[in-house]
Amino acid sequence: MAGEITARELLDRLRSGDADHPIIVIDVRLAQIGTIPGARHVPVTDLEDKEWEWDPNAELVVYCQLGKGGSDYAAEVLEEQGYQKVYKLVGGMDSWEQLFKENPQDL
């Protein structure tokens, strides 16, 4: 079962740049409207159609707009494809945007 990660935890992980623990952020929304820097846009429908070849040791963080349906389904698909370290961004893109509204110094 996929774990969860908050927007603050994700920001801290991305800023740390820990090469021993790579992190891949995947935007599974159908339309790319704003994004987390470095995120890969792979609509959830495309995850079903292809076997992706991401580092099997990387942590995969999936997000949709609200952190519900789309990311839940994407996490399930990735786990079925054999990825062990799958996380859903709690609150999705909305939580990421809210983090910077509340903490503009983090931009």
mmCIF file of N, CA and C in Angstrom:
data_model
loop_
_atom_site.group_PDB
_atom_site.id
_atom_site.type_symbol
_atom_site.label_atom_id
_atom_site.label_comp_id
_atom_site.label_asym_id
_atom_site.label_seq_id
_atom_site.Cartn_x
_atom_site.Cartn_y
_atom_site.Cartn_z
ATOM 1 N N MET A 1 0.837 -1.180 0.000
ATOM 2 C CA MET A 1 0.000 0.000 0.000
ATOM 3 C C MET A 1 0.880 1.240 0.000
ATOM 4 N N ALA A 2 0.518 2.196 -0.820
ATOM 5 C CA ALA A 2 1.310 3.421 -0.957
ATOM 6 C C ALA A 2 1.323 4.214 0.341
ATOM 7 N N GLY A 3 2.453 4.837 0.597
ATOM 8 C CA GLY A 3 2.566 5.726 1.736
ATOM 9 C C GLY A 3 2.081 7.114 1.372
ATOM 10 N N GLU A 4 2.232 8.045 2.286
ATOM 11 C CA GLU A 4 1.848 9.430 2.045
ATOM 12 C C GLU A 4 3.013 10.334 2.405
ATOM 13 N N ILE A 5 3.059 11.475 1.744
ATOM 14 C CA ILE A 5 4.077 12.477 2.012
ATOM 15 C C ILE A 5 3.399 13.839 1.950
ATOM 16 N N THR A 6 3.741 14.731 2.864
ATOM 17 C CA THR A 6 3.145 16.066 2.852
ATOM 18 C C THR A 6 3.926 16.970 1.902
ATOM 19 N N ALA A 7 3.321 18.098 1.575
ATOM 20 C CA ALA A 7 3.988 19.065 0.703
ATOM 21 C C ALA A 7 5.301 19.537 1.335
ATOM 22 N N ARG A 8 5.303 19.797 2.627
ATOM 23 C CA ARG A 8 6.520 20.253 3.325
ATOM 24 C C ARG A 8 7.598 19.172 3.275
ATOM 25 N N GLU A 9 7.223 17.926 3.515
ATOM 26 C CA GLU A 9 8.198 16.832 3.463
ATOM 27 C C GLU A 9 8.770 16.687 2.057
ATOM 28 N N LEU A 10 7.908 16.811 1.054
ATOM 29 C CA LEU A 10 8.373 16.705 -0.328
ATOM 30 C C LEU A 10 9.332 17.840 -0.656
ATOM 31 N N LEU A 11 8.983 19.055 -0.284
ATOM 32 C CA LEU A 11 9.865 20.196 -0.538
ATOM 33 C C LEU A 11 11.228 19.965 0.113
ATOM 34 N N ASP A 12 11.230 19.537 1.359
ATOM 35 C CA ASP A 12 12.496 19.284 2.061
ATOM 36 C C ASP A 12 13.316 18.202 1.362
ATOM 37 N N ARG A 13 12.650 17.135 0.919
ATOM 38 C CA ARG A 13 13.354 16.050 0.215
ATOM 39 C C ARG A 13 13.931 16.535 -1.107
ATOM 40 N N LEU A 14 13.157 17.327 -1.848
ATOM 41 C CA LEU A 14 13.641 17.829 -3.134
ATOM 42 C C LEU A 14 14.832 18.759 -2.943
ATOM 43 N N ARG A 15 14.788 19.560 -1.910
ATOM 44 C CA ARG A 15 15.893 20.493 -1.651
ATOM 45 C C ARG A 15 17.142 19.789 -1.145
ATOM 46 N N SER A 16 16.974 18.654 -0.485
ATOM 47 C CA SER A 16 18.142 17.953 0.068
ATOM 48 C C SER A 16 18.990 17.325 -1.028
ATOM 49 N N GLY A 17 18.351 16.943 -2.142
ATOM 50 C CA GLY A 17 19.092 16.365 -3.261
ATOM 51 C C GLY A 17 19.901 15.139 -2.889
ATOM 52 N N ASP A 18 19.376 14.275 -2.063
ATOM 53 C CA ASP A 18 20.069 13.083 -1.587
ATOM 54 C C ASP A 18 20.209 12.065 -2.721
ATOM 55 N N ALA A 19 21.407 11.939 -3.269
ATOM 56 C CA ALA A 19 21.654 11.038 -4.404
ATOM 57 C C ALA A 19 21.457 9.571 -4.031
ATOM 58 N N ASP A 20 21.623 9.236 -2.763
ATOM 59 C CA ASP A 20 21.444 7.850 -2.330
ATOM 60 C C ASP A 20 19.975 7.448 -2.257
ATOM 61 N N HIS A 21 19.094 8.438 -2.226
ATOM 62 C CA HIS A 21 17.658 8.185 -2.147
ATOM 63 C C HIS A 21 16.947 9.042 -3.189
ATOM 64 N N PRO A 22 17.069 8.665 -4.468
ATOM 65 C CA PRO A 22 16.451 9.482 -5.517
ATOM 66 C C PRO A 22 14.933 9.531 -5.358
ATOM 67 N N ILE A 23 14.371 10.654 -5.802
ATOM 68 C CA ILE A 23 12.927 10.830 -5.733
ATOM 69 C C ILE A 23 12.437 11.300 -7.097
ATOM 70 N N ILE A 24 11.395 10.675 -7.585
ATOM 71 C CA ILE A 24 10.801 11.026 -8.869
ATOM 72 C C ILE A 24 9.379 11.481 -8.586
ATOM 73 N N VAL A 25 9.052 12.692 -9.011
ATOM 74 C CA VAL A 25 7.728 13.254 -8.785
ATOM 75 C C VAL A 25 6.944 13.148 -10.086
ATOM 76 N N ILE A 26 5.735 12.606 -10.012
ATOM 77 C CA ILE A 26 4.939 12.340 -11.206
ATOM 78 C C ILE A 26 3.588 13.038 -11.088
ATOM 79 N N ASP A 27 3.324 13.950 -12.015
ATOM 80 C CA ASP A 27 2.054 14.673 -12.099
ATOM 81 C C ASP A 27 1.109 13.834 -12.946
ATOM 82 N N VAL A 28 0.056 13.282 -12.352
ATOM 83 C CA VAL A 28 -0.838 12.381 -13.084
ATOM 84 C C VAL A 28 -2.131 13.056 -13.537
ATOM 85 N N ARG A 29 -2.172 14.391 -13.458
ATOM 86 C CA ARG A 29 -3.369 15.092 -13.931
ATOM 87 C C ARG A 29 -3.426 15.028 -15.450
ATOM 88 N N LEU A 30 -4.625 15.081 -16.003
ATOM 89 C CA LEU A 30 -4.774 15.010 -17.454
ATOM 90 C C LEU A 30 -4.220 16.250 -18.132
ATOM 91 N N ALA A 31 -4.390 17.404 -17.517
ATOM 92 C CA ALA A 31 -3.855 18.647 -18.069
ATOM 93 C C ALA A 31 -2.784 19.169 -17.124
ATOM 94 N N GLN A 32 -1.720 19.673 -17.694
ATOM 95 C CA GLN A 32 -0.623 20.192 -16.873
ATOM 96 C C GLN A 32 -0.892 21.665 -16.601
ATOM 97 N N ILE A 33 -1.365 21.956 -15.404
ATOM 98 C CA ILE A 33 -1.711 23.316 -14.997
ATOM 99 C C ILE A 33 -0.860 23.631 -13.783
ATOM 100 N N GLY A 34 0.251 24.302 -13.980
ATOM 101 C CA GLY A 34 1.168 24.495 -12.874
ATOM 102 C C GLY A 34 1.758 23.144 -12.517
ATOM 103 N N THR A 35 2.916 23.149 -11.937
ATOM 104 C CA THR A 35 3.547 21.869 -11.623
ATOM 105 C C THR A 35 4.575 22.045 -10.518
ATOM 106 N N ILE A 36 4.975 20.968 -9.945
ATOM 107 C CA ILE A 36 6.062 20.959 -8.974
ATOM 108 C C ILE A 36 7.354 20.904 -9.782
ATOM 109 N N PRO A 37 8.314 21.784 -9.486
ATOM 110 C CA PRO A 37 9.556 21.799 -10.268
ATOM 111 C C PRO A 37 10.178 20.407 -10.377
ATOM 112 N N GLY A 38 10.502 20.035 -11.601
ATOM 113 C CA GLY A 38 11.130 18.747 -11.857
ATOM 114 C C GLY A 38 10.155 17.591 -12.017
ATOM 115 N N ALA A 39 8.868 17.839 -11.809
ATOM 116 C CA ALA A 39 7.880 16.758 -11.928
ATOM 117 C C ALA A 39 7.746 16.323 -13.377
ATOM 118 N N ARG A 40 7.461 15.067 -13.549
ATOM 119 C CA ARG A 40 7.230 14.504 -14.882
ATOM 120 C C ARG A 40 5.730 14.404 -15.085
ATOM 121 N N HIS A 41 5.262 14.932 -16.189
ATOM 122 C CA HIS A 41 3.827 14.890 -16.468
ATOM 123 C C HIS A 41 3.494 13.596 -17.195
ATOM 124 N N VAL A 42 2.828 12.703 -16.505
ATOM 125 C CA VAL A 42 2.402 11.424 -17.071
ATOM 126 C C VAL A 42 0.942 11.234 -16.661
ATOM 127 N N PRO A 43 -0.002 11.593 -17.534
ATOM 128 C CA PRO A 43 -1.409 11.418 -17.169
ATOM 129 C C PRO A 43 -1.688 9.990 -16.709
ATOM 130 N N VAL A 44 -2.568 9.876 -15.748
ATOM 131 C CA VAL A 44 -2.857 8.569 -15.152
ATOM 132 C C VAL A 44 -3.246 7.543 -16.208
ATOM 133 N N THR A 45 -3.903 7.978 -17.272
ATOM 134 C CA THR A 45 -4.293 7.037 -18.330
ATOM 135 C C THR A 45 -3.075 6.465 -19.041
ATOM 136 N N ASP A 46 -1.984 7.211 -19.101
ATOM 137 C CA ASP A 46 -0.759 6.714 -19.733
ATOM 138 C C ASP A 46 -0.001 5.744 -18.835
ATOM 139 N N LEU A 47 -0.145 5.879 -17.547
ATOM 140 C CA LEU A 47 0.515 4.940 -16.631
ATOM 141 C C LEU A 47 0.000 3.529 -16.859
ATOM 142 N N GLU A 48 -1.269 3.420 -17.199
ATOM 143 C CA GLU A 48 -1.876 2.107 -17.415
ATOM 144 C C GLU A 48 -1.347 1.445 -18.678
ATOM 145 N N ASP A 49 -1.026 2.256 -19.679
ATOM 146 C CA ASP A 49 -0.697 1.738 -21.003
ATOM 147 C C ASP A 49 0.757 1.326 -21.171
ATOM 148 N N LYS A 50 1.616 1.775 -20.303
ATOM 149 C CA LYS A 50 3.051 1.568 -20.515
ATOM 150 C C LYS A 50 3.714 1.051 -19.248
ATOM 151 N N GLU A 51 4.766 0.347 -19.464
ATOM 152 C CA GLU A 51 5.639 -0.013 -18.348
ATOM 153 C C GLU A 51 6.731 1.053 -18.313
ATOM 154 N N TRP A 52 6.787 1.785 -17.244
ATOM 155 C CA TRP A 52 7.778 2.852 -17.117
ATOM 156 C C TRP A 52 9.057 2.267 -16.540
ATOM 157 N N GLU A 53 10.164 2.803 -16.963
ATOM 158 C CA GLU A 53 11.452 2.287 -16.507
ATOM 159 C C GLU A 53 12.150 3.307 -15.626
ATOM 160 N N TRP A 54 11.563 3.544 -14.474
ATOM 161 C CA TRP A 54 12.185 4.424 -13.507
ATOM 162 C C TRP A 54 13.067 3.588 -12.598
ATOM 163 N N ASP A 55 14.008 4.250 -11.961
ATOM 164 C CA ASP A 55 14.904 3.592 -11.019
ATOM 165 C C ASP A 55 14.066 2.811 -9.999
ATOM 166 N N PRO A 56 14.238 1.500 -9.934
ATOM 167 C CA PRO A 56 13.422 0.708 -9.008
ATOM 168 C C PRO A 56 13.700 1.030 -7.543
ATOM 169 N N ASN A 57 14.820 1.691 -7.263
ATOM 170 C CA ASN A 57 15.143 2.074 -5.889
ATOM 171 C C ASN A 57 14.662 3.473 -5.536
ATOM 172 N N ALA A 58 14.170 4.205 -6.534
ATOM 173 C CA ALA A 58 13.711 5.575 -6.296
ATOM 174 C C ALA A 58 12.375 5.568 -5.571
ATOM 175 N N GLU A 59 12.132 6.646 -4.854
ATOM 176 C CA GLU A 59 10.819 6.861 -4.268
ATOM 177 C C GLU A 59 9.990 7.597 -5.311
ATOM 178 N N LEU A 60 8.823 7.076 -5.622
ATOM 179 C CA LEU A 60 7.939 7.697 -6.598
ATOM 180 C C LEU A 60 6.835 8.428 -5.853
ATOM 181 N N VAL A 61 6.708 9.722 -6.105
ATOM 182 C CA VAL A 61 5.655 10.525 -5.488
ATOM 183 C C VAL A 61 4.679 10.921 -6.579
ATOM 184 N N VAL A 62 3.427 10.520 -6.435
ATOM 185 C CA VAL A 62 2.406 10.857 -7.420
ATOM 186 C C VAL A 62 1.475 11.910 -6.839
ATOM 187 N N TYR A 63 0.992 12.787 -7.720
ATOM 188 C CA TYR A 63 0.015 13.770 -7.258
ATOM 189 C C TYR A 63 -0.969 14.113 -8.362
ATOM 190 N N CYS A 64 -2.161 14.458 -7.911
ATOM 191 C CA CYS A 64 -3.194 14.980 -8.787
ATOM 192 C C CYS A 64 -3.571 16.343 -8.199
ATOM 193 N N GLN A 65 -4.719 16.866 -8.510
ATOM 194 C CA GLN A 65 -5.067 18.192 -8.004
ATOM 195 C C GLN A 65 -5.384 18.167 -6.512
ATOM 196 N N LEU A 66 -6.180 17.193 -6.079
ATOM 197 C CA LEU A 66 -6.645 17.170 -4.693
ATOM 198 C C LEU A 66 -6.011 16.086 -3.831
ATOM 199 N N GLY A 67 -5.229 15.207 -4.438
ATOM 200 C CA GLY A 67 -4.609 14.129 -3.669
ATOM 201 C C GLY A 67 -5.558 12.980 -3.393
ATOM 202 N N LYS A 68 -6.552 12.846 -4.240
ATOM 203 C CA LYS A 68 -7.532 11.757 -4.064
ATOM 204 C C LYS A 68 -7.512 10.883 -5.299
ATOM 205 N N GLY A 69 -8.634 10.577 -5.880
ATOM 206 C CA GLY A 69 -8.815 9.628 -6.964
ATOM 207 C C GLY A 69 -7.653 9.378 -7.897
ATOM 208 N N GLY A 70 -7.151 10.416 -8.572
ATOM 209 C CA GLY A 70 -6.090 10.226 -9.560
ATOM 210 C C GLY A 70 -4.810 9.685 -8.966
ATOM 211 N N SER A 71 -4.383 10.253 -7.853
ATOM 212 C CA SER A 71 -3.132 9.779 -7.254
ATOM 213 C C SER A 71 -3.320 8.419 -6.589
ATOM 214 N N ASP A 72 -4.501 8.159 -6.052
ATOM 215 C CA ASP A 72 -4.772 6.831 -5.482
ATOM 216 C C ASP A 72 -4.627 5.763 -6.561
ATOM 217 N N TYR A 73 -5.250 6.014 -7.696
ATOM 218 C CA TYR A 73 -5.217 5.043 -8.783
ATOM 219 C C TYR A 73 -3.802 4.903 -9.346
ATOM 220 N N ALA A 74 -3.101 6.033 -9.521
ATOM 221 C CA ALA A 74 -1.733 5.997 -10.046
ATOM 222 C C ALA A 74 -0.822 5.189 -9.128
ATOM 223 N N ALA A 75 -0.955 5.386 -7.827
ATOM 224 C CA ALA A 75 -0.138 4.639 -6.868
ATOM 225 C C ALA A 75 -0.408 3.142 -6.991
ATOM 226 N N GLU A 76 -1.664 2.796 -7.148
ATOM 227 C CA GLU A 76 -2.031 1.385 -7.299
ATOM 228 C C GLU A 76 -1.409 0.787 -8.564
ATOM 229 N N VAL A 77 -1.476 1.522 -9.674
ATOM 230 C CA VAL A 77 -0.904 1.046 -10.938
ATOM 231 C C VAL A 77 0.600 0.840 -10.796
ATOM 232 N N LEU A 78 1.289 1.808 -10.201
ATOM 233 C CA LEU A 78 2.743 1.701 -10.049
ATOM 234 C C LEU A 78 3.128 0.528 -9.146
ATOM 235 N N GLU A 79 2.372 0.317 -8.098
ATOM 236 C CA GLU A 79 2.656 -0.822 -7.220
ATOM 237 C C GLU A 79 2.433 -2.140 -7.956
ATOM 238 N N GLU A 80 1.405 -2.196 -8.793
ATOM 239 C CA GLU A 80 1.163 -3.405 -9.584
ATOM 240 C C GLU A 80 2.302 -3.654 -10.574
ATOM 241 N N GLN A 81 2.981 -2.576 -10.993
ATOM 242 C CA GLN A 81 4.108 -2.705 -11.907
ATOM 243 C C GLN A 81 5.392 -3.060 -11.165
ATOM 244 N N GLY A 82 5.320 -3.205 -9.849
ATOM 245 C CA GLY A 82 6.461 -3.675 -9.082
ATOM 246 C C GLY A 82 7.238 -2.623 -8.318
ATOM 247 N N TYR A 83 6.832 -1.355 -8.397
ATOM 248 C CA TYR A 83 7.542 -0.325 -7.637
ATOM 249 C C TYR A 83 7.175 -0.455 -6.161
ATOM 250 N N GLN A 84 8.196 -0.417 -5.308
ATOM 251 C CA GLN A 84 8.010 -0.657 -3.879
ATOM 252 C C GLN A 84 7.861 0.618 -3.059
ATOM 253 N N LYS A 85 8.426 1.720 -3.543
ATOM 254 C CA LYS A 85 8.446 2.964 -2.763
ATOM 255 C C LYS A 85 7.566 4.003 -3.454
ATOM 256 N N VAL A 86 6.269 3.869 -3.280
ATOM 257 C CA VAL A 86 5.306 4.756 -3.922
ATOM 258 C C VAL A 86 4.603 5.573 -2.840
ATOM 259 N N TYR A 87 4.536 6.891 -3.060
ATOM 260 C CA TYR A 87 3.905 7.797 -2.103
ATOM 261 C C TYR A 87 2.922 8.697 -2.828
ATOM 262 N N LYS A 88 1.851 9.055 -2.129
ATOM 263 C CA LYS A 88 0.871 9.997 -2.648
ATOM 264 C C LYS A 88 1.062 11.319 -1.913
ATOM 265 N N LEU A 89 1.063 12.415 -2.658
ATOM 266 C CA LEU A 89 1.177 13.733 -2.041
ATOM 267 C C LEU A 89 -0.153 14.065 -1.375
ATOM 268 N N VAL A 90 -0.141 14.182 -0.062
ATOM 269 C CA VAL A 90 -1.349 14.493 0.698
ATOM 270 C C VAL A 90 -1.889 15.849 0.247
ATOM 271 N N GLY A 91 -3.128 15.882 -0.183
ATOM 272 C CA GLY A 91 -3.741 17.142 -0.611
ATOM 273 C C GLY A 91 -3.403 17.544 -2.027
ATOM 274 N N GLY A 92 -2.561 16.774 -2.707
ATOM 275 C CA GLY A 92 -2.232 17.022 -4.110
ATOM 276 C C GLY A 92 -1.622 18.388 -4.381
ATOM 277 N N MET A 93 -1.817 18.856 -5.615
ATOM 278 C CA MET A 93 -1.259 20.143 -6.037
ATOM 279 C C MET A 93 -1.813 21.281 -5.187
ATOM 280 N N ASP A 94 -3.048 21.143 -4.728
ATOM 281 C CA ASP A 94 -3.622 22.181 -3.869
ATOM 282 C C ASP A 94 -2.778 22.383 -2.617
ATOM 283 N N SER A 95 -2.302 21.294 -2.009
ATOM 284 C CA SER A 95 -1.497 21.427 -0.787
ATOM 285 C C SER A 95 -0.135 22.046 -1.089
ATOM 286 N N TRP A 96 0.424 21.724 -2.254
ATOM 287 C CA TRP A 96 1.705 22.298 -2.660
ATOM 288 C C TRP A 96 1.569 23.816 -2.820
ATOM 289 N N GLU A 97 0.519 24.236 -3.517
ATOM 290 C CA GLU A 97 0.293 25.671 -3.721
ATOM 291 C C GLU A 97 0.012 26.372 -2.401
ATOM 292 N N GLN A 98 -0.748 25.737 -1.519
ATOM 293 C CA GLN A 98 -1.065 26.326 -0.221
ATOM 294 C C GLN A 98 0.192 26.510 0.624
ATOM 295 N N LEU A 99 1.128 25.589 0.539
ATOM 296 C CA LEU A 99 2.382 25.694 1.280
ATOM 297 C C LEU A 99 3.076 27.017 0.972
ATOM 298 N N PHE A 100 3.089 27.404 -0.293
ATOM 299 C CA PHE A 100 3.787 28.631 -0.672
ATOM 300 C C PHE A 100 2.958 29.879 -0.407
ATOM 301 N N LYS A 101 1.642 29.744 -0.364
ATOM 302 C CA LYS A 101 0.810 30.882 0.041
ATOM 303 C C LYS A 101 1.060 31.201 1.505
ATOM 304 N N GLU A 102 1.194 30.155 2.307
ATOM 305 C CA GLU A 102 1.411 30.334 3.745
ATOM 306 C C GLU A 102 2.863 30.655 4.077
ATOM 307 N N ASN A 103 3.794 30.251 3.226
ATOM 308 C CA ASN A 103 5.231 30.420 3.480
ATOM 309 C C ASN A 103 5.925 30.952 2.229
ATOM 310 N N PRO A 104 5.631 32.191 1.822
ATOM 311 C CA PRO A 104 6.216 32.699 0.572
ATOM 312 C C PRO A 104 7.741 32.724 0.588
ATOM 313 N N GLN A 105 8.348 32.730 1.752
ATOM 314 C CA GLN A 105 9.809 32.727 1.842
ATOM 315 C C GLN A 105 10.397 31.429 1.308
ATOM 316 N N ASP A 106 9.578 30.390 1.170
ATOM 317 C CA ASP A 106 10.068 29.103 0.681
ATOM 318 C C ASP A 106 10.156 29.036 -0.833
ATOM 319 N N LEU A 107 9.663 30.064 -1.519
ATOM 320 C CA LEU A 107 9.712 30.054 -2.988
ATOM 321 C C LEU A 107 11.133 30.087 -3.489
#
